[in-house]
GROMACS .gro file of C-alpha atoms in nm:
model
  376
    1MET     CA    1   0.000   0.000   0.000
    2LYS     CA    2   0.120   0.349  -0.080
    3PHE     CA    3  -0.018   0.686   0.032
    4THR     CA    4   0.065   1.013  -0.144
    5LEU     CA    5  -0.037   1.356  -0.017
    6GLN     CA    6  -0.155   1.561  -0.314
    7ALA     CA    7  -0.281   1.887  -0.160
    8GLU     CA    8  -0.323   2.059   0.177
    9ASP     CA    9  -0.575   2.327   0.267
   10LYS     CA   10  -0.428   2.659   0.380
   11GLY     CA   11  -0.721   2.749   0.605
   12SER     CA   12  -0.735   2.415   0.794
   13ARG     CA   13  -0.551   2.086   0.823
   14ALA     CA   14  -0.757   1.919   0.551
   15ARG     CA   15  -0.565   1.706   0.301
   16ALA     CA   16  -0.626   1.539  -0.032
   17GLY     CA   17  -0.436   1.222  -0.105
   18LEU     CA   18  -0.411   0.903  -0.308
   19LEU     CA   19  -0.413   0.561  -0.141
   20GLU     CA   20  -0.291   0.280  -0.367
   21THR     CA   21  -0.391  -0.080  -0.289
   22ALA     CA   22  -0.379  -0.416  -0.465
   23HIS     CA   23  -0.745  -0.378  -0.566
   24GLY     CA   24  -0.730  -0.020  -0.688
   25ASN     CA   25  -0.669   0.340  -0.589
   26ILE     CA   26  -0.865   0.547  -0.338
   27GLN     CA   27  -0.886   0.926  -0.356
   28THR     CA   28  -0.902   1.082  -0.011
   29PRO     CA   29  -1.079   1.214   0.185
   30ILE     CA   30  -1.308   0.916   0.142
   31PHE     CA   31  -1.621   0.768   0.297
   32MET     CA   32  -1.641   0.389   0.302
   33PRO     CA   33  -1.987   0.227   0.287
   34VAL     CA   34  -2.030  -0.038   0.555
   35GLY     CA   35  -2.090  -0.391   0.430
   36THR     CA   36  -2.101  -0.561   0.769
   37ALA     CA   37  -2.187  -0.915   0.661
   38GLY     CA   38  -2.032  -0.902   0.313
   39THR     CA   39  -2.289  -0.667   0.160
   40VAL     CA   40  -2.387  -0.305   0.191
   41LYS     CA   41  -2.750  -0.346   0.300
   42ALA     CA   42  -3.007  -0.305   0.020
   43VAL     CA   43  -2.744  -0.208  -0.240
   44HIS     CA   44  -2.619  -0.409  -0.540
   45GLN     CA   45  -2.248  -0.416  -0.624
   46HIS     CA   46  -2.307  -0.249  -0.961
   47GLU     CA   47  -2.494   0.032  -0.783
   48LEU     CA   48  -2.199   0.080  -0.547
   49VAL     CA   49  -1.975   0.122  -0.850
   50GLN     CA   50  -2.194   0.312  -1.095
   51ASP     CA   51  -2.439   0.513  -0.883
   52ILE     CA   52  -2.266   0.563  -0.549
   53GLN     CA   53  -1.914   0.555  -0.695
   54ALA     CA   54  -1.776   0.390  -0.384
   55GLN     CA   55  -1.401   0.337  -0.397
   56ILE     CA   56  -1.371   0.102  -0.097
   57ILE     CA   57  -1.619  -0.084   0.123
   58LEU     CA   58  -1.603  -0.243   0.469
   59GLY     CA   59  -1.657  -0.593   0.597
   60ASN     CA   60  -1.671  -0.697   0.963
   61THR     CA   61  -1.458  -0.972   1.111
   62TYR     CA   62  -1.703  -1.065   1.389
   63HIS     CA   63  -2.001  -1.107   1.156
   64LEU     CA   64  -1.811  -1.279   0.873
   65TYR     CA   65  -1.643  -1.516   1.120
   66LEU     CA   66  -1.987  -1.627   1.241
   67ARG     CA   67  -2.153  -1.624   0.897
   68PRO     CA   68  -2.071  -1.751   0.639
   69GLY     CA   69  -1.768  -1.872   0.840
   70LEU     CA   70  -1.399  -1.898   0.762
   71ASP     CA   71  -1.423  -2.234   0.583
   72VAL     CA   72  -1.649  -2.088   0.317
   73LEU     CA   73  -1.442  -1.771   0.275
   74HIS     CA   74  -1.116  -1.964   0.250
   75LYS     CA   75  -1.260  -2.211   0.003
   76VAL     CA   76  -1.382  -1.937  -0.232
   77GLY     CA   77  -1.059  -1.737  -0.209
   78GLY     CA   78  -1.161  -1.451   0.020
   79LEU     CA   79  -1.434  -1.192   0.051
   80HIS     CA   80  -1.357  -1.021  -0.282
   81LYS     CA   81  -1.449  -1.339  -0.470
   82PHE     CA   82  -1.736  -1.426  -0.238
   83ASN     CA   83  -1.923  -1.097  -0.285
   84ASN     CA   84  -1.775  -1.013  -0.628
   85TRP     CA   85  -1.653  -0.669  -0.519
   86LYS     CA   86  -1.355  -0.577  -0.738
   87GLY     CA   87  -1.230  -0.278  -0.538
   88PRO     CA   88  -1.045  -0.245  -0.207
   89ILE     CA   89  -1.198  -0.378   0.116
   90LEU     CA   90  -1.124  -0.285   0.477
   91THR     CA   91  -1.219  -0.513   0.766
   92ASP     CA   92  -1.295  -0.395   1.118
   93SER     CA   93  -1.138  -0.642   1.363
   94GLY     CA   94  -1.460  -0.707   1.551
   95GLY     CA   95  -1.345  -0.518   1.860
   96TYR     CA   96  -1.638  -0.278   1.843
   97GLN     CA   97  -1.893  -0.557   1.797
   98VAL     CA   98  -1.751  -0.750   2.093
   99TYR     CA   99  -1.759  -0.425   2.295
  100SER     CA  100  -2.129  -0.388   2.215
  101LEU     CA  101  -2.205  -0.739   2.345
  102THR     CA  102  -2.170  -0.617   2.704
  103GLU     CA  103  -2.385  -0.888   2.858
  104VAL     CA  104  -2.227  -1.184   2.683
  105ARG     CA  105  -1.852  -1.122   2.675
  106LYS     CA  106  -1.555  -1.130   2.911
  107ILE     CA  107  -1.234  -0.938   2.848
  108ARG     CA  108  -0.905  -1.086   2.970
  109GLU     CA  109  -0.539  -1.044   2.880
  110GLU     CA  110  -0.556  -1.346   2.653
  111GLY     CA  111  -0.844  -1.199   2.455
  112VAL     CA  112  -1.222  -1.179   2.463
  113THR     CA  113  -1.464  -1.466   2.513
  114PHE     CA  114  -1.812  -1.396   2.384
  115ARG     CA  115  -2.134  -1.566   2.289
  116SER     CA  116  -2.269  -1.545   1.937
  117HIS     CA  117  -2.570  -1.321   1.895
  118ILE     CA  118  -2.700  -1.582   1.649
  119ASP     CA  119  -2.706  -1.905   1.848
  120GLY     CA  120  -2.540  -1.833   2.183
  121SER     CA  121  -2.232  -2.044   2.103
  122LYS     CA  122  -1.911  -1.952   2.285
  123HIS     CA  123  -1.606  -1.813   2.104
  124LEU     CA  124  -1.266  -1.661   2.179
  125PHE     CA  125  -1.105  -1.371   1.992
  126THR     CA  126  -0.736  -1.310   2.057
  127PRO     CA  127  -0.502  -1.065   1.881
  128GLU     CA  128  -0.345  -1.361   1.704
  129ASN     CA  129  -0.655  -1.539   1.578
  130VAL     CA  130  -0.814  -1.210   1.471
  131MET     CA  131  -0.511  -1.150   1.247
  132ASP     CA  132  -0.547  -1.504   1.110
  133THR     CA  133  -0.919  -1.449   1.055
  134GLN     CA  134  -0.858  -1.129   0.861
  135ARG     CA  135  -0.597  -1.310   0.651
  136VAL     CA  136  -0.871  -1.559   0.556
  137ILE     CA  137  -1.124  -1.282   0.482
  138GLY     CA  138  -0.859  -1.124   0.262
  139ALA     CA  139  -0.926  -0.751   0.304
  140ASP     CA  140  -0.671  -0.506   0.167
  141ILE     CA  141  -0.666  -0.313   0.495
  142ILE     CA  142  -0.713  -0.496   0.824
  143MET     CA  143  -0.750  -0.356   1.174
  144ALA     CA  144  -0.570  -0.438   1.495
  145PHE     CA  145  -0.773  -0.602   1.774
  146ASP     CA  146  -0.844  -0.347   2.046
  147GLU     CA  147  -1.084  -0.273   2.327
  148CYS     CA  148  -1.329   0.007   2.255
  149THR     CA  149  -1.415   0.175   2.585
  150PRO     CA  150  -1.768   0.301   2.650
  151TYR     CA  151  -1.871   0.662   2.712
  152PRO     CA  152  -1.871   0.777   2.981
  153CYS     CA  153  -1.569   0.585   3.107
  154GLU     CA  154  -1.372   0.621   3.431
  155TYR     CA  155  -1.015   0.740   3.382
  156SER     CA  156  -0.869   0.439   3.563
  157TYR     CA  157  -1.057   0.195   3.339
  158ALA     CA  158  -0.963   0.388   3.024
  159ARG     CA  159  -0.596   0.380   3.124
  160LYS     CA  160  -0.592   0.005   3.196
  161SER     CA  161  -0.784  -0.066   2.877
  162LEU     CA  162  -0.542   0.145   2.675
  163ASP     CA  163  -0.238  -0.035   2.811
  164MET     CA  164  -0.395  -0.369   2.721
  165THR     CA  165  -0.486  -0.244   2.373
  166HIS     CA  166  -0.119  -0.153   2.322
  167ARG     CA  167  -0.005  -0.496   2.444
  168TRP     CA  168  -0.259  -0.655   2.211
  169LEU     CA  169  -0.127  -0.440   1.926
  170LYS     CA  170   0.225  -0.580   1.975
  171ARG     CA  171   0.079  -0.930   1.951
  172CYS     CA  172  -0.121  -0.833   1.639
  173VAL     CA  173   0.189  -0.692   1.470
  174ASP     CA  174   0.401  -0.995   1.560
  175ARG     CA  175   0.139  -1.235   1.423
  176PHE     CA  176   0.071  -1.027   1.112
  177ASP     CA  177   0.442  -0.990   1.030
  178SER     CA  178   0.509  -1.361   1.080
  179THR     CA  179   0.232  -1.474   0.845
  180ALA     CA  180   0.174  -1.432   0.473
  181PRO     CA  181  -0.134  -1.322   0.279
  182LEU     CA  182  -0.332  -1.615   0.142
  183TYR     CA  183  -0.450  -1.496  -0.197
  184GLY     CA  184  -0.146  -1.348  -0.369
  185TYR     CA  185  -0.186  -0.979  -0.287
  186GLU     CA  186  -0.060  -0.755  -0.009
  187GLN     CA  187  -0.259  -0.674   0.304
  188THR     CA  188  -0.193  -0.377   0.534
  189LEU     CA  189  -0.244  -0.356   0.911
  190PHE     CA  190  -0.369  -0.036   1.076
  191PRO     CA  191  -0.324   0.009   1.454
  192ILE     CA  192  -0.599   0.192   1.646
  193VAL     CA  193  -0.560   0.488   1.883
  194GLN     CA  194  -0.778   0.464   2.195
  195GLY     CA  195  -0.794   0.660   2.522
  196SER     CA  196  -1.159   0.764   2.562
  197VAL     CA  197  -1.196   1.144   2.599
  198TYR     CA  198  -0.881   1.191   2.811
  199LYS     CA  199  -0.622   1.412   2.642
  200ASP     CA  200  -0.317   1.256   2.808
  201LEU     CA  201  -0.432   0.903   2.722
  202ARG     CA  202  -0.502   0.999   2.361
  203GLU     CA  203  -0.157   1.158   2.335
  204LYS     CA  204   0.008   0.852   2.485
  205SER     CA  205  -0.182   0.618   2.254
  206ALA     CA  206  -0.109   0.825   1.942
  207GLU     CA  207   0.262   0.820   2.026
  208VAL     CA  208   0.262   0.443   2.082
  209ILE     CA  209   0.065   0.378   1.762
  210ALA     CA  210   0.294   0.606   1.558
  211SER     CA  211   0.599   0.422   1.696
  212PHE     CA  212   0.488   0.099   1.525
  213ASN     CA  213   0.540   0.273   1.189
  214ARG     CA  214   0.265   0.093   1.001
  215ASP     CA  215   0.135   0.212   0.663
  216GLY     CA  216  -0.175   0.379   0.810
  217ASN     CA  217  -0.334   0.457   1.145
  218ALA     CA  218  -0.686   0.458   1.285
  219ILE     CA  219  -0.863   0.643   1.564
  220GLY     CA  220  -1.123   0.442   1.753
  221GLY     CA  221  -1.346   0.486   2.054
  222LEU     CA  222  -1.511   0.806   1.935
  223SER     CA  223  -1.869   0.848   1.814
  224VAL     CA  224  -1.978   0.623   2.103
  225GLY     CA  225  -2.206   0.879   2.267
  226GLU     CA  226  -1.970   1.162   2.356
  227PRO     CA  227  -2.060   1.521   2.253
  228ALA     CA  228  -1.933   1.620   1.908
  229GLU     CA  229  -1.704   1.882   2.066
  230GLU     CA  230  -1.528   1.605   2.262
  231MET     CA  231  -1.486   1.404   1.942
  232TYR     CA  232  -1.330   1.698   1.761
  233ALA     CA  233  -1.102   1.781   2.054
  234MET     CA  234  -0.970   1.424   2.075
  235THR     CA  235  -0.931   1.401   1.698
  236GLU     CA  236  -0.724   1.719   1.698
  237VAL     CA  237  -0.503   1.588   1.980
  238VAL     CA  238  -0.435   1.268   1.786
  239THR     CA  239  -0.382   1.421   1.441
  240ASN     CA  240  -0.123   1.654   1.596
  241ILE     CA  241   0.083   1.343   1.670
  242LEU     CA  242   0.010   1.084   1.398
  243PRO     CA  243   0.250   1.113   1.103
  244LYS     CA  244   0.136   1.338   0.819
  245ASP     CA  245   0.258   1.104   0.546
  246LYS     CA  246   0.024   0.818   0.641
  247PRO     CA  247  -0.355   0.794   0.603
  248ARG     CA  248  -0.567   0.859   0.912
  249TYR     CA  249  -0.891   0.669   0.954
  250LEU     CA  250  -1.157   0.788   1.202
  251MET     CA  251  -1.370   0.483   1.277
  252GLY     CA  252  -1.749   0.488   1.292
  253VAL     CA  253  -1.798   0.858   1.210
  254GLY     CA  254  -2.054   0.997   1.141
  255THR     CA  255  -2.298   1.270   1.033
  256PRO     CA  256  -2.222   1.484   0.725
  257ILE     CA  257  -2.119   1.769   0.957
  258ASN     CA  258  -1.892   1.531   1.152
  259LEU     CA  259  -1.721   1.435   0.827
  260LEU     CA  260  -1.651   1.794   0.726
  261GLU     CA  261  -1.526   1.903   1.068
  262ASN     CA  262  -1.296   1.602   1.097
  263ILE     CA  263  -1.166   1.644   0.742
  264ALA     CA  264  -1.069   1.996   0.853
  265LEU     CA  265  -0.872   1.835   1.139
  266GLY     CA  266  -0.671   1.613   0.904
  267ILE     CA  267  -0.875   1.291   0.878
  268ASP     CA  268  -0.862   1.102   0.547
  269MET     CA  269  -1.097   0.803   0.586
  270PHE     CA  270  -1.440   0.749   0.741
  271ASP     CA  271  -1.703   0.479   0.775
  272CYS     CA  272  -2.043   0.474   0.943
  273VAL     CA  273  -2.369   0.278   0.927
  274MET     CA  274  -2.563   0.604   0.959
  275PRO     CA  275  -2.640   0.668   0.590
  276THR     CA  276  -2.787   0.321   0.535
  277ARG     CA  277  -2.944   0.265   0.879
  278ASN     CA  278  -3.109   0.607   0.878
  279ALA     CA  279  -3.220   0.558   0.519
  280ARG     CA  280  -3.413   0.247   0.613
  281ASN     CA  281  -3.594   0.457   0.874
  282GLY     CA  282  -3.678   0.734   0.627
  283MET     CA  283  -3.407   0.991   0.707
  284LEU     CA  284  -3.247   1.146   0.401
  285PHE     CA  285  -2.935   1.362   0.399
  286THR     CA  286  -2.942   1.627   0.126
  287GLN     CA  287  -2.750   1.933   0.010
  288GLN     CA  288  -3.014   2.151   0.179
  289GLY     CA  289  -3.040   1.960   0.506
  290ILE     CA  290  -3.218   1.661   0.658
  291ILE     CA  291  -3.552   1.521   0.542
  292ASN     CA  292  -3.769   1.285   0.745
  293ILE     CA  293  -3.955   1.143   0.449
  294LYS     CA  294  -4.222   0.992   0.677
  295ASN     CA  295  -4.353   1.338   0.768
  296GLU     CA  296  -4.698   1.438   0.647
  297LYS     CA  297  -4.559   1.739   0.459
  298TRP     CA  298  -4.414   1.512   0.189
  299LYS     CA  299  -4.739   1.320   0.131
  300ASP     CA  300  -4.828   1.507  -0.190
  301ASP     CA  301  -4.487   1.654  -0.276
  302PHE     CA  302  -4.432   1.535  -0.631
  303SER     CA  303  -4.095   1.703  -0.678
  304PRO     CA  304  -3.784   1.484  -0.727
  305ILE     CA  305  -3.625   1.333  -0.417
  306GLU     CA  306  -3.335   1.574  -0.472
  307ALA     CA  307  -3.341   1.786  -0.785
  308GLU     CA  308  -2.974   1.891  -0.753
  309SER     CA  309  -2.852   1.531  -0.740
  310ASP     CA  310  -2.725   1.347  -1.048
  311LEU     CA  311  -2.837   1.011  -0.904
  312LEU     CA  312  -3.100   0.847  -1.126
  313VAL     CA  313  -3.340   0.745  -0.846
  314ASP     CA  314  -3.328   1.101  -0.707
  315GLN     CA  315  -3.442   1.237  -1.043
  316VAL     CA  316  -3.706   0.983  -1.145
  317HIS     CA  317  -3.880   0.925  -0.809
  318THR     CA  318  -4.070   1.183  -0.606
  319LYS     CA  319  -4.068   1.255  -0.236
  320ALA     CA  320  -4.433   1.149  -0.217
  321TYR     CA  321  -4.359   0.813  -0.377
  322LEU     CA  322  -4.059   0.744  -0.153
  323ARG     CA  323  -4.269   0.840   0.150
  324HIS     CA  324  -4.533   0.591   0.040
  325LEU     CA  325  -4.274   0.313  -0.002
  326ILE     CA  326  -4.108   0.377   0.335
  327ARG     CA  327  -4.440   0.400   0.523
  328SER     CA  328  -4.561   0.083   0.348
  329GLN     CA  329  -4.234  -0.089   0.441
  330GLU     CA  330  -4.173  -0.178   0.080
  331ILE     CA  331  -3.818  -0.307   0.026
  332LEU     CA  332  -3.774  -0.069  -0.268
  333GLY     CA  333  -3.809   0.226  -0.029
  334ALA     CA  334  -3.507   0.109   0.172
  335GLN     CA  335  -3.314   0.055  -0.151
  336ILE     CA  336  -3.386   0.401  -0.293
  337ALA     CA  337  -3.318   0.580   0.037
  338SER     CA  338  -2.994   0.385   0.091
  339LEU     CA  339  -2.875   0.469  -0.260
  340HIS     CA  340  -2.959   0.833  -0.202
  341ASN     CA  341  -2.777   0.867   0.130
  342LEU     CA  342  -2.465   0.681   0.021
  343HIS     CA  343  -2.450   0.880  -0.302
  344PHE     CA  344  -2.479   1.199  -0.096
  345TYR     CA  345  -2.198   1.097   0.141
  346LEU     CA  346  -1.966   1.016  -0.150
  347TRP     CA  347  -2.065   1.341  -0.321
  348LEU     CA  348  -1.982   1.530  -0.002
  349VAL     CA  349  -1.631   1.388   0.044
  350ASN     CA  350  -1.562   1.432  -0.327
  351GLN     CA  351  -1.667   1.797  -0.303
  352ALA     CA  352  -1.440   1.835   0.001
  353ARG     CA  353  -1.152   1.690  -0.199
  354GLU     CA  354  -1.213   1.931  -0.488
  355LYS     CA  355  -1.228   2.227  -0.251
  356ILE     CA  356  -0.903   2.122  -0.078
  357ILE     CA  357  -0.730   2.101  -0.415
  358ASP     CA  358  -0.859   2.438  -0.539
  359GLY     CA  359  -0.785   2.609  -0.205
  360SER     CA  360  -1.141   2.698  -0.101
  361PHE     CA  361  -1.217   2.417   0.146
  362TYR     CA  362  -1.237   2.610   0.472
  363ASP     CA  363  -1.485   2.876   0.353
  364TRP     CA  364  -1.695   2.611   0.177
  365LYS     CA  365  -1.695   2.391   0.488
  366GLU     CA  366  -1.810   2.678   0.709
  367LYS     CA  367  -2.105   2.744   0.476
  368MET     CA  368  -2.196   2.377   0.445
  369VAL     CA  369  -2.206   2.299   0.818
  370LYS     CA  370  -2.466   2.573   0.862
  371VAL     CA  371  -2.689   2.404   0.604
  372LEU     CA  372  -2.644   2.031   0.648
  373GLY     CA  373  -2.793   2.008   0.997
  374GLN     CA  374  -3.115   2.191   0.907
  375ARG     CA  375  -3.438   1.992   0.934
  376LEU     CA  376  -3.646   2.043   0.624
   0.00000   0.00000   0.00000
């Protein structure tokens, strides 16, 4: 993997770059649609390519390990062949999913024991077997196994958790570096900065993560319920320390405004379930603000879903029709809304990239954040 910085904004710390992987190039800043179980919900692969223009998608180690299982993925030759996605893939290590299973998991130095949300069966994730699992899945970018602390979190717990995450990282790196990719192309390991909302812990973690000198770095444990101002403050602390010549990935973030503010702080990569999850519930993100398509006001609004958009479904379907589909729980409603939101997110980061390159990002960002949070 190779990362090249192509432009930097004079009014902020925003950057435009090029990330080269075995399955294609990624122009940053970038948003990565989440395909938890091997698919982006309600979206075909050709739509990801042609309509959304996604450059990279995510898979999740926890979910893919449980279903379809490693035997199936190894037999087919990895997730790229299983889901027929030709571009780059990133896999989350499953740390966040295990963190969310509060009632059915136990965290120890060895790793995490947990019970499957599917059938209650017992499993163990360790830094070593999570690296092996991600080798089998075959993603281009894989994540270290870490503990994601909750919010709020006591300082003493955050500190102990952070130290263990760093010890786990050493084990991840040792296992990753002592094994080979399975399918004939390179994989890259990203460590993850943790530390809750404590400045000294975030600084310590960023320094430790940077010292491993991997090809890219991630920031985890944010967007877990803390106020946006805390997120931005911690992101700024970390980006002050992480090396400028490597991509920075802020995990699980977030709203369109979150994306723009964190791009301004020097973040290059994002993922979040929000555009698809909210779409299925009738929330649309647009260039003018947020639409709850279930509201009565759209019942007889026969204007296009978003006239300014170049997405086909936005032009040929009306707000009234989409409202009808969503309220009727028709599957097509979830499909159209998911396409719309993902297209908007990719449009937004592409616009940010263009503005960084032409030198107008900061002023544009300030105007956009005033608009994007409006409820229409």
